[in-house]
Amino acid sequence: SMECKMVCLWVLYSSFDVILSLRPTYPFYVTQLLIKMTSHSPMDIQRLDTVCHNDNTVDLLLLSLGHVGRFSSRSLIGHRVSNKITPGLLSVIFLTGGADNAGGQAMIWWLVPLSGRGQISMCQSILTSFIKSPKGHQVIFALQRTMSYSTDEVLLQTVKNKGIITLNRPKALNALNLSMVRQILPALREWEKDKNLVLIKGAGEKAFCAGGDVRAVVESSLKKDKLGQDFFKEEYTLNSLIGTYHIPYIAFIDKITMGGGVGLSVHGKYRVATERTLFAMPESAIGFFCDVGGSYFLPRLGGKLGLYLGLTGTRLKGGDVLKAGIATHYCESSQLDQLEKELLDHGNSSADVEKILQTFSKPVNDFSLAIYKKQINQCFSAPTVEGILARLQDDGSDWATSTLATLKKLSPTSLKVIKKLIEEGSTKSLQDCLAMEYRVACQFLESISDFHEGVRAVLIDKDHAPKWKPATLEEVTDKLVERYFAPLPPDQELVL
């Protein structure tokens, strides 16, 4: 019934302390949900008023629905003009642009009773006094605690002095693009100053983040556009910030977490995997390399596991992500909402966060790759990629045969560049690794390369039949590999 919907609506609002802030330049997503729940008639508003008995909630509803154009100003005053102008309503007017601009004055004009239209200046005075009062500060603080400002691609929200980032491109598996990086990076810098923690997660039922939007990068580079250079420079800067973040940074790596999604998570202090997590660094399949700090974290996984994962693109699922050292905690996906609530309600210090994460952590089964550990270390400790393939050939087991077949399909250039990156990165800081990776990325973008061919074959034409150039490992000389690591002009280097 409509009454039930209204009660649900009231619970929604009260659970978020009543969101009192509307930013006209951004979509108001709670309102979108709200609109779907109501039939948008004045009678619904009357019923809501009856059910909630909360002037501020109704004021917010009216203004938000008016804001997105579902009610005309005259429809709003048809219900509200006879009631008092509450401080909550004035607060919303102030925070949606203020009573001193045209929008604020227009809103006051329509909401002030006809008899009072000559007293707009008095309303402005009342508004200003209220905003400056202790009660006004309290209302605004409550509002800002739950303020959500967003675009379609990223949702940035603060709740109880905690920051929440939601990657919001579910149809694209939350693939990361330059626009998203440019929203997340300044938010993280700002939140680090005064928030208790930051939580990052992905929207939809398929992915946390399936990687960077490399198709857009490749297509732009073919047009001699510098989108790729800008994207990688700013993405790696974001990876560096996450790796040095001073407050708890928690990534819910539920579902697909690959490439750029790994960069958004693995460098943070806490990474929570679930039974649905699917991890991989699959760049060799598209003629690229394990970037976003892959040269830093892969050689630190123990033994030759990181090199094995980086070269083959092998996928890890569920508890294996914890056992490999990619995740720090494991939680059932059905418990993620409750975990988030606990973190937002009680995660006010690093000790609190540690305790909460530990409470929700569950034991996992043995590492599925444990039975191959000796073979991985033996085969992938060869001094060259050719040597790795030779050792796999000599091993002859089903695992070795399958791994050998996988490697033979991948870009020879990528394989040799990845091996050198991981070896170099084993003794470098995260920042030095990212600077090194940026040089390599720029070289991959400079000319038509295996990167372009791999993206064409896998993501554009989808024929999955790339023509690698050079086509064999023997043709990829040491001199050719070294070229990818050559310094850039000083003004183009990534400085962190």
Coordinates of C-alpha atoms in Angstrom, one line a residue:
S1 CA 0.0 0.0 0.0
M2 CA 1.0 3.6 -0.3
E3 CA 1.1 3.9 3.5
C4 CA 3.6 1.0 3.6
K5 CA 5.8 2.7 0.9
M6 CA 5.7 5.9 2.9
V7 CA 6.8 4.2 6.1
C8 CA 9.7 2.6 4.1
L9 CA 10.5 6.0 2.8
W10 CA 10.5 7.4 6.3
V11 CA 12.8 4.6 7.5
L12 CA 15.1 5.3 4.6
Y13 CA 15.4 8.9 5.5
S14 CA 15.6 8.5 9.3
S15 CA 18.3 5.9 8.9
F16 CA 20.4 8.4 7.1
D17 CA 19.7 11.1 9.7
V18 CA 17.6 12.9 7.1
I19 CA 19.7 14.1 4.2
L20 CA 19.2 17.8 4.1
S21 CA 21.6 18.8 1.4
L22 CA 20.8 19.0 -2.3
R23 CA 23.5 19.9 -4.8
P24 CA 21.7 21.2 -7.9
T25 CA 24.6 20.2 -10.2
Y26 CA 24.5 16.5 -9.2
P27 CA 21.8 13.9 -9.4
F28 CA 20.0 13.1 -6.1
Y29 CA 19.9 9.4 -6.0
V30 CA 17.9 8.9 -2.9
T31 CA 15.3 11.0 -4.5
Q32 CA 15.3 8.8 -7.6
L33 CA 14.5 5.8 -5.4
L34 CA 12.0 7.9 -3.6
I35 CA 10.3 8.8 -6.9
K36 CA 10.0 5.1 -7.8
M37 CA 8.3 4.4 -4.5
T38 CA 5.6 7.0 -4.8
S39 CA 2.9 7.9 -7.3
H40 CA 3.9 11.5 -7.0
S41 CA 0.4 12.9 -6.2
P42 CA -0.3 15.6 -3.6
M43 CA -2.3 13.0 -1.6
D44 CA 1.0 11.0 -1.2
I45 CA 2.5 14.1 0.3
Q46 CA -0.4 14.5 2.7
R47 CA -0.1 10.8 3.7
L48 CA 3.7 11.2 4.2
D49 CA 3.1 14.2 6.5
T50 CA 0.6 12.1 8.5
V51 CA 2.9 9.1 8.8
C52 CA 6.1 10.9 9.5
H53 CA 5.1 13.8 11.7
N54 CA 8.4 15.3 10.8
D55 CA 8.5 18.8 9.2
N56 CA 12.1 18.5 8.2
T57 CA 11.6 15.2 6.4
V58 CA 8.6 16.5 4.5
D59 CA 10.4 19.7 3.6
L60 CA 13.2 17.7 2.2
L61 CA 10.9 15.4 0.3
L62 CA 9.1 18.4 -1.2
L63 CA 12.2 20.2 -2.2
S64 CA 14.0 17.2 -3.6
L65 CA 11.0 16.2 -5.7
G66 CA 10.6 19.8 -6.8
H67 CA 14.4 19.8 -7.5
V68 CA 14.2 16.9 -10.0
G69 CA 11.1 18.3 -11.6
R70 CA 8.5 15.8 -10.4
F71 CA 6.4 18.5 -8.7
S72 CA 5.9 22.0 -9.9
S73 CA 6.4 24.9 -7.5
R74 CA 2.6 25.5 -7.4
S75 CA 2.0 21.8 -6.5
L76 CA 4.4 22.2 -3.7
I77 CA 2.8 25.3 -2.2
G78 CA -0.6 23.7 -2.7
H79 CA 0.3 21.5 0.2
R80 CA 2.9 23.4 2.1
V81 CA 1.9 27.0 1.8
S82 CA -0.5 26.7 4.7
N83 CA 2.1 25.2 7.0
K84 CA 5.0 27.0 8.7
I85 CA 8.3 27.6 7.1
T86 CA 10.5 25.4 9.2
P87 CA 14.2 25.9 10.0
G88 CA 14.9 22.6 8.2
L89 CA 13.3 24.0 5.0
L90 CA 15.3 27.2 5.3
S91 CA 18.5 25.2 5.8
V92 CA 17.8 23.3 2.6
I93 CA 17.2 26.5 0.7
F94 CA 20.5 27.9 2.1
L95 CA 22.5 24.8 1.2
T96 CA 21.0 24.5 -2.3
G97 CA 22.3 27.8 -3.2
G98 CA 21.3 30.2 -0.5
A99 CA 18.7 32.8 -0.1
D100 CA 20.9 35.4 -1.6
N101 CA 20.8 34.1 -5.2
A102 CA 18.1 33.9 -7.7
G103 CA 17.3 30.2 -7.1
G104 CA 17.1 30.7 -3.3
Q105 CA 14.9 33.7 -3.7
A106 CA 12.6 31.9 -6.1
M107 CA 12.2 29.0 -3.8
I108 CA 11.4 31.3 -0.9
W109 CA 9.0 33.3 -3.1
W110 CA 6.9 30.1 -3.8
L111 CA 7.1 28.7 -0.3
V112 CA 6.3 31.9 1.5
P113 CA 2.5 32.4 1.9
L114 CA 1.0 35.0 -0.4
S115 CA 0.4 37.3 2.5
G116 CA 4.1 37.3 3.2
R117 CA 5.6 37.8 -0.2
G118 CA 6.6 41.3 0.6
Q119 CA 8.8 40.1 3.4
I120 CA 11.4 38.0 1.6
S121 CA 14.2 40.1 3.1
M122 CA 12.8 39.2 6.5
C123 CA 12.9 35.5 5.5
Q124 CA 16.5 35.9 4.4
S125 CA 17.3 37.5 7.8
I126 CA 15.6 34.6 9.6
L127 CA 17.5 32.2 7.5
T128 CA 20.9 33.8 8.2
S129 CA 20.2 34.0 11.9
F130 CA 19.2 30.3 12.0
I131 CA 22.3 29.2 10.0
K132 CA 24.5 31.0 12.5
S133 CA 22.8 29.6 15.6
P134 CA 23.9 26.5 17.4
K135 CA 20.8 24.7 16.3
G136 CA 21.6 25.7 12.7
H137 CA 25.1 24.4 13.0
Q138 CA 23.7 21.1 14.4
V139 CA 21.4 20.7 11.4
I140 CA 24.0 21.5 8.9
F141 CA 26.5 19.1 10.6
A142 CA 24.0 16.3 10.5
L143 CA 23.3 17.1 6.9
Q144 CA 27.0 17.1 5.9
R145 CA 27.6 13.8 7.7
T146 CA 25.3 12.1 5.2
M147 CA 25.9 14.4 2.2
S148 CA 26.1 12.5 -1.0
Y149 CA 27.6 14.2 -4.1
S150 CA 27.9 12.2 -7.2
T151 CA 28.0 11.7 -10.9
D152 CA 26.8 8.7 -12.8
E153 CA 30.2 7.1 -12.7
V154 CA 31.3 7.6 -9.1
L155 CA 29.3 8.1 -5.9
L156 CA 31.1 10.0 -3.2
Q157 CA 29.4 10.0 0.2
T158 CA 30.2 10.9 3.7
V159 CA 28.4 9.2 6.6
K160 CA 29.3 9.8 10.3
N161 CA 32.6 11.3 9.4
K162 CA 33.5 8.3 7.1
G163 CA 34.1 8.5 3.4
I164 CA 32.4 6.1 1.0
I165 CA 33.4 5.6 -2.7
T166 CA 31.1 3.6 -4.9
L167 CA 32.3 2.8 -8.4
N168 CA 29.1 3.2 -10.4
R169 CA 29.5 1.8 -13.9
P170 CA 28.0 -1.6 -13.4
K171 CA 27.2 -2.1 -17.1
A172 CA 30.9 -1.6 -17.8
L173 CA 31.9 -3.8 -14.8
N174 CA 32.9 -0.5 -13.1
A175 CA 35.9 -0.1 -15.4
L176 CA 38.0 2.9 -14.3
N177 CA 38.3 5.9 -16.6
L178 CA 40.0 9.3 -16.3
S179 CA 36.8 11.1 -15.2
M180 CA 36.4 8.7 -12.3
V181 CA 40.1 9.1 -11.3
R182 CA 39.6 12.8 -11.3
Q183 CA 36.7 12.6 -8.9
I184 CA 38.2 10.0 -6.5
L185 CA 41.7 11.6 -6.2
P186 CA 40.7 15.0 -4.8
A187 CA 38.0 13.4 -2.6
L188 CA 40.6 11.1 -1.0
R189 CA 43.0 14.0 -0.5
E190 CA 40.3 16.0 1.2
W191 CA 39.0 13.1 3.4
E192 CA 42.5 12.2 4.6
K193 CA 42.5 15.5 6.5
D194 CA 39.5 14.9 8.8
K195 CA 37.7 11.6 8.1
N196 CA 38.0 8.5 10.3
L197 CA 38.2 6.0 7.4
V198 CA 37.5 5.5 3.7
L199 CA 35.5 2.6 2.3
I200 CA 35.6 1.8 -1.5
K201 CA 33.2 -0.7 -3.2
G202 CA 31.6 -1.4 -6.5
A203 CA 28.0 -1.1 -7.7
G204 CA 26.1 -3.9 -9.3
E205 CA 26.2 -7.7 -9.0
K206 CA 29.3 -8.5 -11.2
A207 CA 32.3 -6.5 -10.3
F208 CA 34.2 -4.3 -7.9
C209 CA 36.3 -3.0 -10.8
A210 CA 37.3 -5.1 -13.8
G211 CA 40.2 -2.8 -14.8
G212 CA 40.9 0.4 -16.5
D213 CA 39.0 1.5 -19.6
V214 CA 41.8 0.5 -21.9
R215 CA 39.7 0.5 -25.0
A216 CA 39.2 4.3 -24.6
V217 CA 42.9 4.7 -24.0
V218 CA 43.9 2.8 -27.1
E219 CA 41.3 4.4 -29.4
S220 CA 42.5 7.9 -28.3
S221 CA 46.1 7.0 -28.8
L222 CA 45.3 6.0 -32.4
K223 CA 44.0 9.5 -32.9
K224 CA 47.3 10.9 -31.4
D225 CA 45.3 12.1 -28.4
K226 CA 47.1 12.2 -25.0
L227 CA 44.2 10.7 -23.0
G228 CA 46.3 7.6 -22.3
Q229 CA 49.2 9.5 -20.9
D230 CA 46.9 11.6 -18.7
F231 CA 45.0 8.6 -17.6
F232 CA 48.0 6.6 -16.5
K233 CA 49.7 9.5 -14.9
E234 CA 46.7 10.3 -12.8
E235 CA 45.7 6.7 -12.1
Y236 CA 49.2 5.9 -10.8
T237 CA 49.1 9.1 -8.7
L238 CA 45.9 7.7 -7.2
N239 CA 47.6 4.3 -6.6
S240 CA 50.4 6.1 -4.8
L241 CA 48.1 8.1 -2.6
I242 CA 46.2 4.9 -1.6
G243 CA 49.5 3.2 -0.7
T244 CA 50.5 6.1 1.6
Y245 CA 47.1 6.9 3.0
H246 CA 47.2 7.9 6.7
I247 CA 43.7 6.8 7.7
P248 CA 42.2 3.3 7.3
Y249 CA 41.4 2.6 3.7
I250 CA 39.1 -0.4 3.2
A251 CA 38.3 -2.0 -0.1
F252 CA 35.5 -4.5 -0.5
I253 CA 36.9 -6.5 -3.4
D254 CA 33.7 -8.5 -3.9
K255 CA 33.3 -10.0 -7.4
I256 CA 35.6 -9.2 -10.3
T257 CA 38.7 -7.4 -9.3
M258 CA 41.3 -7.0 -12.1
G259 CA 43.9 -4.6 -13.4
G260 CA 42.9 -1.1 -12.4
G261 CA 40.6 -2.5 -9.8
V262 CA 43.5 -4.1 -8.1
G263 CA 45.3 -0.8 -8.1
L264 CA 42.4 0.8 -6.3
S265 CA 42.5 -1.9 -3.6
V266 CA 45.8 -3.8 -3.1
H267 CA 47.8 -0.8 -2.0
G268 CA 45.3 0.1 0.8
K269 CA 45.7 -1.2 4.3
Y270 CA 42.6 -3.4 4.2
R271 CA 41.2 -5.6 1.4
V272 CA 38.1 -7.7 2.1
A273 CA 37.5 -10.6 -0.2
T274 CA 34.4 -12.7 -0.4
E275 CA 33.5 -16.1 -1.9
R276 CA 32.6 -14.2 -5.1
T277 CA 35.9 -12.4 -5.5
L278 CA 37.7 -13.1 -8.8
F279 CA 41.2 -11.6 -9.0
A280 CA 43.6 -11.4 -11.9
M281 CA 46.3 -9.3 -13.6
P282 CA 45.4 -10.3 -17.2
E283 CA 47.3 -7.6 -19.0
S284 CA 49.6 -10.0 -21.0
A285 CA 46.5 -11.2 -22.9
I286 CA 46.0 -7.7 -24.3
G287 CA 49.7 -7.0 -25.1
F288 CA 50.2 -4.7 -22.0
F289 CA 51.8 -5.2 -18.7
C290 CA 51.0 -5.5 -15.0
D291 CA 50.8 -1.9 -14.1
V292 CA 49.0 0.1 -11.2
G293 CA 51.8 -1.0 -8.9
G294 CA 51.9 -4.6 -10.1
S295 CA 55.7 -4.4 -10.2
Y296 CA 55.6 -3.6 -6.5
F297 CA 53.1 -6.0 -5.0
L298 CA 53.5 -9.0 -7.2
P299 CA 57.2 -9.7 -6.3
R300 CA 56.2 -9.4 -2.6
L301 CA 53.6 -12.3 -2.7
G302 CA 56.3 -14.9 -1.8
G303 CA 58.4 -17.1 -3.9
K304 CA 57.6 -16.8 -7.6
L305 CA 53.9 -16.7 -7.2
G306 CA 53.7 -13.0 -8.2
L307 CA 55.7 -13.6 -11.4
Y308 CA 53.5 -16.6 -12.2
L309 CA 50.3 -14.6 -11.7
G310 CA 51.7 -11.6 -13.7
L311 CA 52.9 -13.6 -16.7
T312 CA 50.0 -16.1 -17.0
G313 CA 47.1 -13.9 -15.9
T314 CA 45.9 -16.8 -13.7
R315 CA 42.7 -16.1 -11.9
L316 CA 42.3 -16.5 -8.1
K317 CA 38.8 -17.0 -6.6
G318 CA 37.4 -16.5 -3.1
G319 CA 39.6 -17.6 -0.3
D320 CA 42.6 -18.1 -2.6
V321 CA 42.8 -14.3 -2.8
L322 CA 43.3 -14.2 0.9
K323 CA 45.8 -17.1 0.9
A324 CA 47.8 -15.4 -1.9
G325 CA 48.2 -12.2 0.1
I326 CA 46.1 -10.1 -2.2
A327 CA 43.3 -9.7 0.4
T328 CA 43.8 -9.1 4.1
H329 CA 40.4 -10.4 5.3
Y330 CA 37.7 -12.7 4.1
C331 CA 34.0 -12.2 4.7
E332 CA 30.9 -13.9 3.3
S333 CA 29.2 -11.6 0.8
S334 CA 26.0 -11.9 2.6
Q335 CA 27.6 -10.1 5.6
L336 CA 29.1 -7.2 3.7
D337 CA 26.2 -4.8 4.3
Q338 CA 26.4 -5.5 8.1
L339 CA 30.2 -5.1 8.0
E340 CA 29.8 -1.8 6.3
K341 CA 27.2 -0.7 8.9
E342 CA 29.5 -1.6 11.7
L343 CA 32.4 0.2 10.2
L344 CA 30.3 3.3 9.7
D345 CA 28.7 3.2 13.1
H346 CA 31.8 2.2 15.2
G347 CA 34.9 2.5 13.0
N348 CA 36.2 5.6 14.7
S349 CA 39.9 4.6 15.0
S350 CA 42.4 2.2 13.5
A351 CA 41.9 -0.1 16.5
D352 CA 38.1 -0.1 16.0
V353 CA 38.5 -1.0 12.3
E354 CA 40.9 -3.8 13.1
K355 CA 38.5 -5.3 15.7
I356 CA 35.5 -5.0 13.4
L357 CA 37.2 -6.6 10.4
Q358 CA 38.5 -9.4 12.6
T359 CA 35.1 -10.1 14.0
F360 CA 33.6 -10.5 10.5
S361 CA 36.6 -12.5 9.1
K362 CA 36.0 -16.2 8.3
P363 CA 38.5 -19.0 7.8
V364 CA 39.1 -20.2 4.3
N365 CA 40.1 -23.5 2.7
D366 CA 43.6 -24.4 1.8
F367 CA 45.3 -22.4 -1.1
S368 CA 44.4 -24.2 -4.3
L369 CA 47.9 -23.4 -5.8
A370 CA 49.7 -24.9 -2.7
I371 CA 50.1 -28.2 -4.5
Y372 CA 52.0 -26.4 -7.3
K373 CA 54.1 -24.2 -5.1
K374 CA 57.3 -26.1 -5.7
Q375 CA 56.8 -26.3 -9.4
I376 CA 55.9 -22.6 -9.7
N377 CA 59.1 -21.7 -7.8
Q378 CA 61.2 -24.1 -9.8
C379 CA 59.9 -23.2 -13.3
F380 CA 59.5 -19.4 -12.8
S381 CA 62.9 -18.9 -11.2
A382 CA 64.5 -19.4 -14.6
P383 CA 66.6 -16.3 -15.6
T384 CA 64.7 -15.7 -18.9
V385 CA 61.2 -16.2 -20.2
E386 CA 62.6 -18.7 -22.7
G387 CA 64.0 -20.5 -19.7
I388 CA 60.6 -20.6 -18.0
L389 CA 59.0 -22.2 -21.0
A390 CA 61.9 -24.7 -21.2
R391 CA 61.5 -25.7 -17.6
L392 CA 57.7 -26.1 -18.0
Q393 CA 58.4 -28.3 -21.0
D394 CA 60.7 -30.4 -19.0
D395 CA 58.3 -30.7 -16.1
G396 CA 55.7 -32.4 -18.3
S397 CA 52.9 -32.4 -15.7
D398 CA 49.3 -31.5 -16.6
W399 CA 49.8 -28.2 -14.7
A400 CA 53.0 -27.4 -16.6
T401 CA 51.6 -28.4 -20.0
S402 CA 48.5 -26.1 -19.4
T403 CA 50.7 -23.2 -18.2
L404 CA 53.0 -23.6 -21.2
A405 CA 50.1 -23.5 -23.6
T406 CA 48.8 -20.3 -21.9
L407 CA 52.1 -18.5 -22.1
K408 CA 52.5 -19.4 -25.8
K409 CA 49.3 -17.5 -26.6
L410 CA 50.4 -14.3 -25.0
S411 CA 52.3 -11.3 -26.3
P412 CA 56.1 -12.2 -26.3
T413 CA 56.9 -8.5 -25.7
S414 CA 54.5 -8.3 -22.8
L415 CA 56.0 -11.4 -21.2
K416 CA 59.5 -10.1 -21.3
V417 CA 58.6 -6.6 -20.2
I418 CA 56.5 -8.0 -17.3
K419 CA 59.4 -10.2 -16.1
K420 CA 61.8 -7.3 -16.1
L421 CA 59.3 -5.0 -14.3
I422 CA 58.7 -7.5 -11.5
E423 CA 62.4 -8.2 -11.1
E424 CA 63.2 -4.4 -11.0
G425 CA 60.2 -3.7 -8.7
S426 CA 61.3 -6.2 -6.1
T427 CA 63.8 -3.7 -4.7
K428 CA 62.0 -0.4 -5.4
S429 CA 59.5 1.6 -3.4
L430 CA 55.9 1.8 -4.6
Q431 CA 56.5 5.3 -5.9
D432 CA 59.6 4.3 -7.8
C433 CA 57.7 1.3 -9.2
L434 CA 54.8 3.5 -10.4
A435 CA 57.3 6.0 -12.0
M436 CA 58.9 3.1 -13.8
E437 CA 55.6 1.8 -15.0
Y438 CA 54.6 5.2 -16.3
R439 CA 57.7 5.2 -18.5
V440 CA 56.7 1.8 -19.9
A441 CA 53.1 2.7 -20.4
C442 CA 54.0 5.8 -22.4
Q443 CA 56.3 3.7 -24.6
F444 CA 53.4 1.2 -25.2
L445 CA 51.3 4.2 -26.3
E446 CA 53.8 5.9 -28.6
S447 CA 53.5 3.6 -31.6
I448 CA 51.2 0.9 -32.9
S449 CA 52.1 -1.9 -30.5
D450 CA 50.9 -5.2 -29.1
F451 CA 48.8 -3.2 -26.7
H452 CA 46.7 -1.8 -29.6
E453 CA 46.5 -5.2 -31.2
G454 CA 45.5 -7.0 -28.0
V455 CA 42.7 -4.5 -27.2
R456 CA 41.5 -4.8 -30.8
A457 CA 41.4 -8.6 -30.6
V458 CA 39.9 -8.9 -27.1
L459 CA 37.7 -5.9 -26.6
I460 CA 36.9 -4.3 -30.0
D461 CA 36.6 -6.9 -32.7
K462 CA 36.6 -9.7 -30.1
D463 CA 38.0 -12.3 -32.5
H464 CA 40.5 -13.3 -29.9
A465 CA 43.1 -13.9 -32.6
P466 CA 45.8 -11.2 -32.0
K467 CA 48.8 -11.0 -34.3
W468 CA 51.7 -10.2 -32.1
K469 CA 54.7 -8.3 -33.4
P470 CA 57.3 -9.5 -32.8
A471 CA 55.7 -12.9 -32.9
T472 CA 58.3 -14.9 -31.0
L473 CA 60.3 -14.6 -27.8
E474 CA 63.5 -14.8 -29.7
E475 CA 62.7 -11.7 -31.7
V476 CA 62.1 -9.7 -28.5
T477 CA 65.7 -8.7 -27.9
D478 CA 67.1 -7.3 -24.7
K479 CA 67.6 -4.0 -26.6
L480 CA 64.0 -3.9 -27.5
V481 CA 62.9 -4.5 -23.9
E482 CA 65.3 -1.8 -22.6
R483 CA 63.6 0.7 -24.9
Y484 CA 60.4 0.4 -22.9
F485 CA 62.2 1.5 -19.7
A486 CA 64.0 4.5 -21.2
P487 CA 63.6 7.8 -19.3
L488 CA 61.1 10.3 -20.6
P489 CA 61.8 14.0 -21.1
P490 CA 62.1 15.5 -17.6
D491 CA 58.9 17.5 -17.9
Q492 CA 57.0 14.3 -18.8
E493 CA 58.1 12.0 -16.0
L494 CA 55.8 10.9 -13.2
V495 CA 56.9 12.6 -10.0
L496 CA 55.3 11.3 -6.8

